[in-house]
mmCIF file of C-alpha atoms in Angstrom:
data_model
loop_
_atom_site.group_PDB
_atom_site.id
_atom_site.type_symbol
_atom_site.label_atom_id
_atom_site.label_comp_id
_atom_site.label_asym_id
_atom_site.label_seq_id
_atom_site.Cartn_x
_atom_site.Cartn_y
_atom_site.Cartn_z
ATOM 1 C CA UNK A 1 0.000 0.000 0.000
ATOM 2 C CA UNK A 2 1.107 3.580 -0.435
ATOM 3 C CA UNK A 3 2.102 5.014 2.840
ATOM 4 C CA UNK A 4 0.788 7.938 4.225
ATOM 5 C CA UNK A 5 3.097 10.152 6.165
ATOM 6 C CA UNK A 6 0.196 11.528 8.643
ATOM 7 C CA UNK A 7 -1.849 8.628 8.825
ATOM 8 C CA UNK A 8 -1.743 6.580 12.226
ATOM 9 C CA UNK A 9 -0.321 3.148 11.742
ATOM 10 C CA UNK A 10 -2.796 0.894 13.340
ATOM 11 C CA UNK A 11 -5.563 1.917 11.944
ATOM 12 C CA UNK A 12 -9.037 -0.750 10.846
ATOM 13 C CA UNK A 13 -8.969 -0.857 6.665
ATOM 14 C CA UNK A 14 -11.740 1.428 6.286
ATOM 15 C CA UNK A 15 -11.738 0.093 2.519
ATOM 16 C CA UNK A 16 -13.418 -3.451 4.084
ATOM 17 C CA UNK A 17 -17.055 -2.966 3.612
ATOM 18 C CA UNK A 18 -17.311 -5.968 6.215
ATOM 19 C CA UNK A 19 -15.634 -3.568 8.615
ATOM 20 C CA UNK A 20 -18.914 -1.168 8.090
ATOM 21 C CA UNK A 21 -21.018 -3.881 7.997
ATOM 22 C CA UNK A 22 -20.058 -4.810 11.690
ATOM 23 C CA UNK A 23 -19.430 -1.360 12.604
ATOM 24 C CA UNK A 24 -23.034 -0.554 11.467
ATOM 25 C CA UNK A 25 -24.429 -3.164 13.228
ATOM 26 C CA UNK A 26 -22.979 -2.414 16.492
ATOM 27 C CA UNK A 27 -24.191 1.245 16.370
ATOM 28 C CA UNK A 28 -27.989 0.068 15.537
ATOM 29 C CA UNK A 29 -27.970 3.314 13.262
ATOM 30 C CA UNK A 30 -26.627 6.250 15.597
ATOM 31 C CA UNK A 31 -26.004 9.259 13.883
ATOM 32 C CA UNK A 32 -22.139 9.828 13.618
ATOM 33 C CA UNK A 33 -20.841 12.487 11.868
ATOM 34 C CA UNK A 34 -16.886 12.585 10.406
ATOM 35 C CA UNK A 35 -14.634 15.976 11.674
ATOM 36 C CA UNK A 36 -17.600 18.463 11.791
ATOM 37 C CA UNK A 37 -20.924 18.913 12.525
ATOM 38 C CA UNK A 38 -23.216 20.159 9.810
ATOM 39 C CA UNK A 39 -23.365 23.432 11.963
ATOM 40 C CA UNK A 40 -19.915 23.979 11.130
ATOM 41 C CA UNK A 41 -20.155 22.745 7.326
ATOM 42 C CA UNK A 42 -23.184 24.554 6.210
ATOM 43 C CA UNK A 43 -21.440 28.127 5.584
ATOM 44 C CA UNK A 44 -18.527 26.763 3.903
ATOM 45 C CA UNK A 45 -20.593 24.326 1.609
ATOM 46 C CA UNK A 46 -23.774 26.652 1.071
ATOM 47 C CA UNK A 47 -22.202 28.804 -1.921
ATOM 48 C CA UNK A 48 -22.334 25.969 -3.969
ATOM 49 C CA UNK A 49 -26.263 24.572 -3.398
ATOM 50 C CA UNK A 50 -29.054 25.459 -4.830
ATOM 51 C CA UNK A 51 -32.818 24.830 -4.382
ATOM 52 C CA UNK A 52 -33.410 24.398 -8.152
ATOM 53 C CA UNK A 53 -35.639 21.333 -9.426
ATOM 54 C CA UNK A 54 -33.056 20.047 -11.147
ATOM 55 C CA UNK A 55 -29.852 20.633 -9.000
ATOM 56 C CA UNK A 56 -28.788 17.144 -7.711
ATOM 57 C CA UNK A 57 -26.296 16.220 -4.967
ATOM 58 C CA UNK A 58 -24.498 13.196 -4.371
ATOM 59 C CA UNK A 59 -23.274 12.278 -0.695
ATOM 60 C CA UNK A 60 -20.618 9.367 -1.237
ATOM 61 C CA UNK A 61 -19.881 7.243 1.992
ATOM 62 C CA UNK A 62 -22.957 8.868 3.554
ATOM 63 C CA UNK A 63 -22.524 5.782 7.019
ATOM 64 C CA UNK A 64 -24.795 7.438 9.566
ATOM 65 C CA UNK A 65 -24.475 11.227 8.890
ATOM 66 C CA UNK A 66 -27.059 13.634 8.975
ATOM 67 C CA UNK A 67 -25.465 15.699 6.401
ATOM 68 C CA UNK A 68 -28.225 14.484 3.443
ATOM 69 C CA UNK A 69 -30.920 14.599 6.165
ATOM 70 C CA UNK A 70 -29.636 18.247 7.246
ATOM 71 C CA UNK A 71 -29.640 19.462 3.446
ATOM 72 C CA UNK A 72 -33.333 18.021 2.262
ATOM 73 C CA UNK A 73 -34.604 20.118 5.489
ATOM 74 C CA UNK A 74 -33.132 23.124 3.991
ATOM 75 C CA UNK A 75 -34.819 22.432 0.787
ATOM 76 C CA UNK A 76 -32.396 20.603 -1.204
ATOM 77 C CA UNK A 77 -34.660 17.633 -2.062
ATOM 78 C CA UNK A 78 -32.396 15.919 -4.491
ATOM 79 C CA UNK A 79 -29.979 14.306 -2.265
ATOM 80 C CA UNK A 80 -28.781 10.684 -3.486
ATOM 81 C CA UNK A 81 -26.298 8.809 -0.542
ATOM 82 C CA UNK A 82 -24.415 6.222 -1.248
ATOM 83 C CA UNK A 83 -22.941 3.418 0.760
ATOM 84 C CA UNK A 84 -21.037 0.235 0.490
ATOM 85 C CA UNK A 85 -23.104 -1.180 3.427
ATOM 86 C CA UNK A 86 -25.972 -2.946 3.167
ATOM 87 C CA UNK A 87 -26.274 -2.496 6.957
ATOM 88 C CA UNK A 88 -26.390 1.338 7.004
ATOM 89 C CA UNK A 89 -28.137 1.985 3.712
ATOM 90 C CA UNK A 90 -31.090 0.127 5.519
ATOM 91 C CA UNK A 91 -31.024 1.877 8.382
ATOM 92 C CA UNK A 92 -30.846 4.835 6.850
ATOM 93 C CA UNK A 93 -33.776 4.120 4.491
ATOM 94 C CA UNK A 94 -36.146 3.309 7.765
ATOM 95 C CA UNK A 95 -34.883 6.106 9.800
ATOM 96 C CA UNK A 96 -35.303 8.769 6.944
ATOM 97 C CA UNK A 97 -38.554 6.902 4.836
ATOM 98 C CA UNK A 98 -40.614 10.924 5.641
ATOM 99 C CA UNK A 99 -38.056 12.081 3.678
ATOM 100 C CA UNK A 100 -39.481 10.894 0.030
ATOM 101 C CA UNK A 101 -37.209 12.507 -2.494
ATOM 102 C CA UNK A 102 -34.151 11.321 -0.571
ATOM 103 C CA UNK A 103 -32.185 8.352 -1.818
ATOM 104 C CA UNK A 104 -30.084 6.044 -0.187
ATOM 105 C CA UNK A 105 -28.631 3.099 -2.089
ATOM 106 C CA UNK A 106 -26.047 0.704 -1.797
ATOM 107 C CA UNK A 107 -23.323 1.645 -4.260
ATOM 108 C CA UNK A 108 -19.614 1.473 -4.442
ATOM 109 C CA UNK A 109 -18.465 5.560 -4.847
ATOM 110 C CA UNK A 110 -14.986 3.771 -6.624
ATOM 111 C CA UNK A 111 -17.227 2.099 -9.236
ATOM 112 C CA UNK A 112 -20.411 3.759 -10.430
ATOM 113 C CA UNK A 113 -21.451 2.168 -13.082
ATOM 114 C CA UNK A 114 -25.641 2.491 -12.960
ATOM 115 C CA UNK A 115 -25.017 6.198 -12.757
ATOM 116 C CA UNK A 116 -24.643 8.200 -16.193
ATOM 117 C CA UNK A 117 -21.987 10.528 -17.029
ATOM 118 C CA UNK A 118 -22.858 14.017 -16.078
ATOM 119 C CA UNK A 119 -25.505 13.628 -13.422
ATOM 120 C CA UNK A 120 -24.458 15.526 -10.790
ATOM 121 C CA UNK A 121 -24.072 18.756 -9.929
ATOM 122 C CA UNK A 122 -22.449 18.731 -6.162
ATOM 123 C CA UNK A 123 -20.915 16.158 -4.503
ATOM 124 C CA UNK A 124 -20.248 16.426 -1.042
ATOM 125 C CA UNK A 125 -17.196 13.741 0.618
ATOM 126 C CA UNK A 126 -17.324 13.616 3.953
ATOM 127 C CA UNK A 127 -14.238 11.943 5.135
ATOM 128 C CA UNK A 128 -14.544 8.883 2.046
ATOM 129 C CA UNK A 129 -11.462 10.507 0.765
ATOM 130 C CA UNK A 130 -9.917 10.021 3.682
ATOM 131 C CA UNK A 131 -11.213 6.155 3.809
ATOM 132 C CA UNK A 132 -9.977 5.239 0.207
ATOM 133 C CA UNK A 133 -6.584 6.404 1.909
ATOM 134 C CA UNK A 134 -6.845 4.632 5.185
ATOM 135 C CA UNK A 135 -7.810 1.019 2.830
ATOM 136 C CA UNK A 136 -5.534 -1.797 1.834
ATOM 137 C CA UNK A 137 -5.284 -1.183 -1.685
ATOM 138 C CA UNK A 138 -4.994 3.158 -1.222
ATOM 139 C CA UNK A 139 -3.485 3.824 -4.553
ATOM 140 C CA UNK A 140 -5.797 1.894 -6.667
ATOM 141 C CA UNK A 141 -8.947 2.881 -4.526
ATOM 142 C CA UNK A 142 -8.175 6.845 -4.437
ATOM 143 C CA UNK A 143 -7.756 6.463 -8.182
ATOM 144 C CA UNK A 144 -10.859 5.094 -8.578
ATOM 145 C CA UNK A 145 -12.524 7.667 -6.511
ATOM 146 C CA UNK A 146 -11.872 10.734 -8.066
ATOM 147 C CA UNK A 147 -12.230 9.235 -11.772
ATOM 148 C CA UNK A 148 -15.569 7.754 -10.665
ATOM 149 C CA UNK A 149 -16.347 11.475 -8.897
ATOM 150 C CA UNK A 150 -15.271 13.193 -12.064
ATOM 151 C CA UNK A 151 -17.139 11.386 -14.293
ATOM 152 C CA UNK A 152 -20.502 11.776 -12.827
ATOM 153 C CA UNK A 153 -20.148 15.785 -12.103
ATOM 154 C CA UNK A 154 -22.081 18.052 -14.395
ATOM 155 C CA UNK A 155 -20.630 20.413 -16.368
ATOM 156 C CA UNK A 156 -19.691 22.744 -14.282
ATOM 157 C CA UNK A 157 -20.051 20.840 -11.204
ATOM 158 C CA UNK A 158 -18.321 21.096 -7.880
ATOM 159 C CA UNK A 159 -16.347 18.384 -5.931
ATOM 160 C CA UNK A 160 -15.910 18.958 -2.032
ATOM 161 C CA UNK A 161 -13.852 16.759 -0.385
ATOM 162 C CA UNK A 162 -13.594 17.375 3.509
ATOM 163 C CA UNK A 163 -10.969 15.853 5.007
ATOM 164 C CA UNK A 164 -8.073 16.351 7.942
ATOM 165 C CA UNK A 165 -5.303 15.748 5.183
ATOM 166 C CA UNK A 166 -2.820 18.724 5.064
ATOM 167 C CA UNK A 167 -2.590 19.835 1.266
ATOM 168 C CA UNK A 168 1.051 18.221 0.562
ATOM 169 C CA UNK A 169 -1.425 14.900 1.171
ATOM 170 C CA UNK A 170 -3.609 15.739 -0.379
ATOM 171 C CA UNK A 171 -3.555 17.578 -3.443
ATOM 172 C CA UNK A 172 -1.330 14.906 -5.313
ATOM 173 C CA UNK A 173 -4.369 12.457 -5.452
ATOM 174 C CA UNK A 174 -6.962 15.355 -5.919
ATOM 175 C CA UNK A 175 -4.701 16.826 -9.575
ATOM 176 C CA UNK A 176 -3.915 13.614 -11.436
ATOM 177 C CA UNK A 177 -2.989 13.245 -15.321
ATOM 178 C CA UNK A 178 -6.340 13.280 -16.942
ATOM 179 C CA UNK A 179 -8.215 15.104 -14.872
ATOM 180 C CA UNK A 180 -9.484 18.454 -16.577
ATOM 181 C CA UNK A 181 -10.607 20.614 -12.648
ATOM 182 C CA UNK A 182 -9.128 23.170 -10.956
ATOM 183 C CA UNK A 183 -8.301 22.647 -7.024
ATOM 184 C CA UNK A 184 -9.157 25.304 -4.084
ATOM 185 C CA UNK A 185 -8.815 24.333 -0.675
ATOM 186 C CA UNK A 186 -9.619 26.590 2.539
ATOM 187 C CA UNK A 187 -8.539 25.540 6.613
ATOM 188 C CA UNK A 188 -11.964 24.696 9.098
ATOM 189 C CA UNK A 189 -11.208 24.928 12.535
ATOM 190 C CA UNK A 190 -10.703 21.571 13.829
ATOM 191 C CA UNK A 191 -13.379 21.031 17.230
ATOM 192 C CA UNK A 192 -11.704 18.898 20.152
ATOM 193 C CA UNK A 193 -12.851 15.388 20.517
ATOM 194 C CA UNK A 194 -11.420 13.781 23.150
ATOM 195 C CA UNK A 195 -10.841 9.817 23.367
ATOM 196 C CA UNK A 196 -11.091 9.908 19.501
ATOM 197 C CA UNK A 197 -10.385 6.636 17.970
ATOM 198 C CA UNK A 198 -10.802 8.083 14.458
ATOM 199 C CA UNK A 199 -8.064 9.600 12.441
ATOM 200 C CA UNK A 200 -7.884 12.951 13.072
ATOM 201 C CA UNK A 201 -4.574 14.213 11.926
ATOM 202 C CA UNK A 202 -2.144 16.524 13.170
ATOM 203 C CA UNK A 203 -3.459 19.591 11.952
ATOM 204 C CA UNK A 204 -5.846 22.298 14.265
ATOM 205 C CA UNK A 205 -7.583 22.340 11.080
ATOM 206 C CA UNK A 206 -9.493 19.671 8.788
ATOM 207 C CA UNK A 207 -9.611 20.996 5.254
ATOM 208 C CA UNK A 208 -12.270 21.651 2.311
ATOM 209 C CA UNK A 209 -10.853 20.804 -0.872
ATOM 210 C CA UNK A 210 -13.397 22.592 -3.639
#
C-alpha cells in the first residue's frame, strides 16, 4: 500500500465494507458524523447549493451522517447517498422513509457504473477521501474515486472533499494526469474530541478541498 506520512499506523482498513457492515451493526444506526458537525459545514458548503428542481447532490460514503438529512430540510430535495453497506443503507432508508425525495442506495463511490456521465451537480465527501486512503489497496482505490467522482459531475459541477489531510497529502491524489478541474482548498477549525479513535490528523484544522 502507499504510505501515508500523517496517517496513524494501526488503523481498521476502512476500505473493508465488512468492517462497516459490523461497525453498522454495532451502532444500531446512531447518527455519527466525520470531523464536523453540519453546523460547522453549512457556511462553507452553502455557496455551492441550490434549491433548483433540477440541481442534484451526491453524498458518497454517507454511514450514519445527517449531512443528506440536514440538506433536504433546507430544501435541497435531491440528495442521493451512497454506501457500500448494506447495513447502514437500511437503516438509513427506515430512519429517513418521511423524507421521500431522498435516496439512499447501496453503491460502491470507486465504481459507479448504474449512474450516467454528467448527473451531478455537487458532490459532497465527507471523510470517504480520507477512507480510500486509510484502505488496503490506497493507490488503486483513491484512483478510482476521483475518476468515478469526475465522471458523474455536471458540467460545471463542484467536488468537495472534507478531510483532515494537510494539502502536501492531499492535493497529489486530488490533480492527477487526466483530470481536466481546478483545485481550491480553505482551513476549518478543527473542534476537540477527546478519546477519539478516528483519524484525526495533526493539523488544528481539517480541510475543504473545492
Amino acid at each position: 500500500p502507499l504510505p501515508n506520512p500523517d496517517m496513524s499506523a494501526m488503523q481498521p482498513d476502512y476500505g473493508n465494507p465488512g468492517y462497516w457492515d459490523e461497525r453498522y451493526a454495532a451502532s444500531d444506526g446512531a447518527a455519527f458524523d466525520w470531523y464536523i458537525p453540519f453546523s460547522t459545514l453549512k457556511p462553507h458548503i452553502s455557496p455551492f447549493l441550490s434549491v433548483d428542481n433540477d440541481f442534484e447532490i451526491l453524498i458518497p460514503g454517507c454511514g450514519t451522517s445527517t449531512l443528506g438529512a440536514d440538506l433536504y430540510d433546507m430544501g435541497y430535495l435531491n440528495v442521493t447517498n451512497i454506501d457500500t453497506s448494506s447495513v447502514v443503507i437500511n437503516q438509513m432508508n427506515d430512519k429517513y422513509q418521511d423524507r421521500e425525495e431522498m435516496e439512499y442506495t447501496v453503491m460502491d463511490a470507486t465504481n459507479l457504473e448504474h449512474l450516467p456521465d454528467s448527473c451531478f451537480d455537487v458532490i459532497i465527501d465527507k471523510a470517504m477521501f480520507d477512507a480510500c486512503l486509510c484502505s488496503e489497496h490506497n493507490l488503486t482505490s483513491i484512483t478510482s474515486l476521483t475518476k468515478e467522482m469526475h465522471r458523474v459531475l455536471k458540467p460545471g459541477g463542484v467536488y468537495l472533499v472534507v478531510s483532515y489531510g494537510l494539502p502536501p497529502t492531499r492535493m497529489g491524489y486530488l490533480t492527477p494526469k487526466g483530470l481536466s478541474w481546478q483545485v481550491e482548498y480553505k482551513k476549518m477549525l478543527k473542534p476537540q474530541v477527546e478519546n477519539s479513535k478516528e483519524v484525526q490528523g495533526n493539523s488544528d484544522h481539517h480541510f475543504l478541498y473545492v
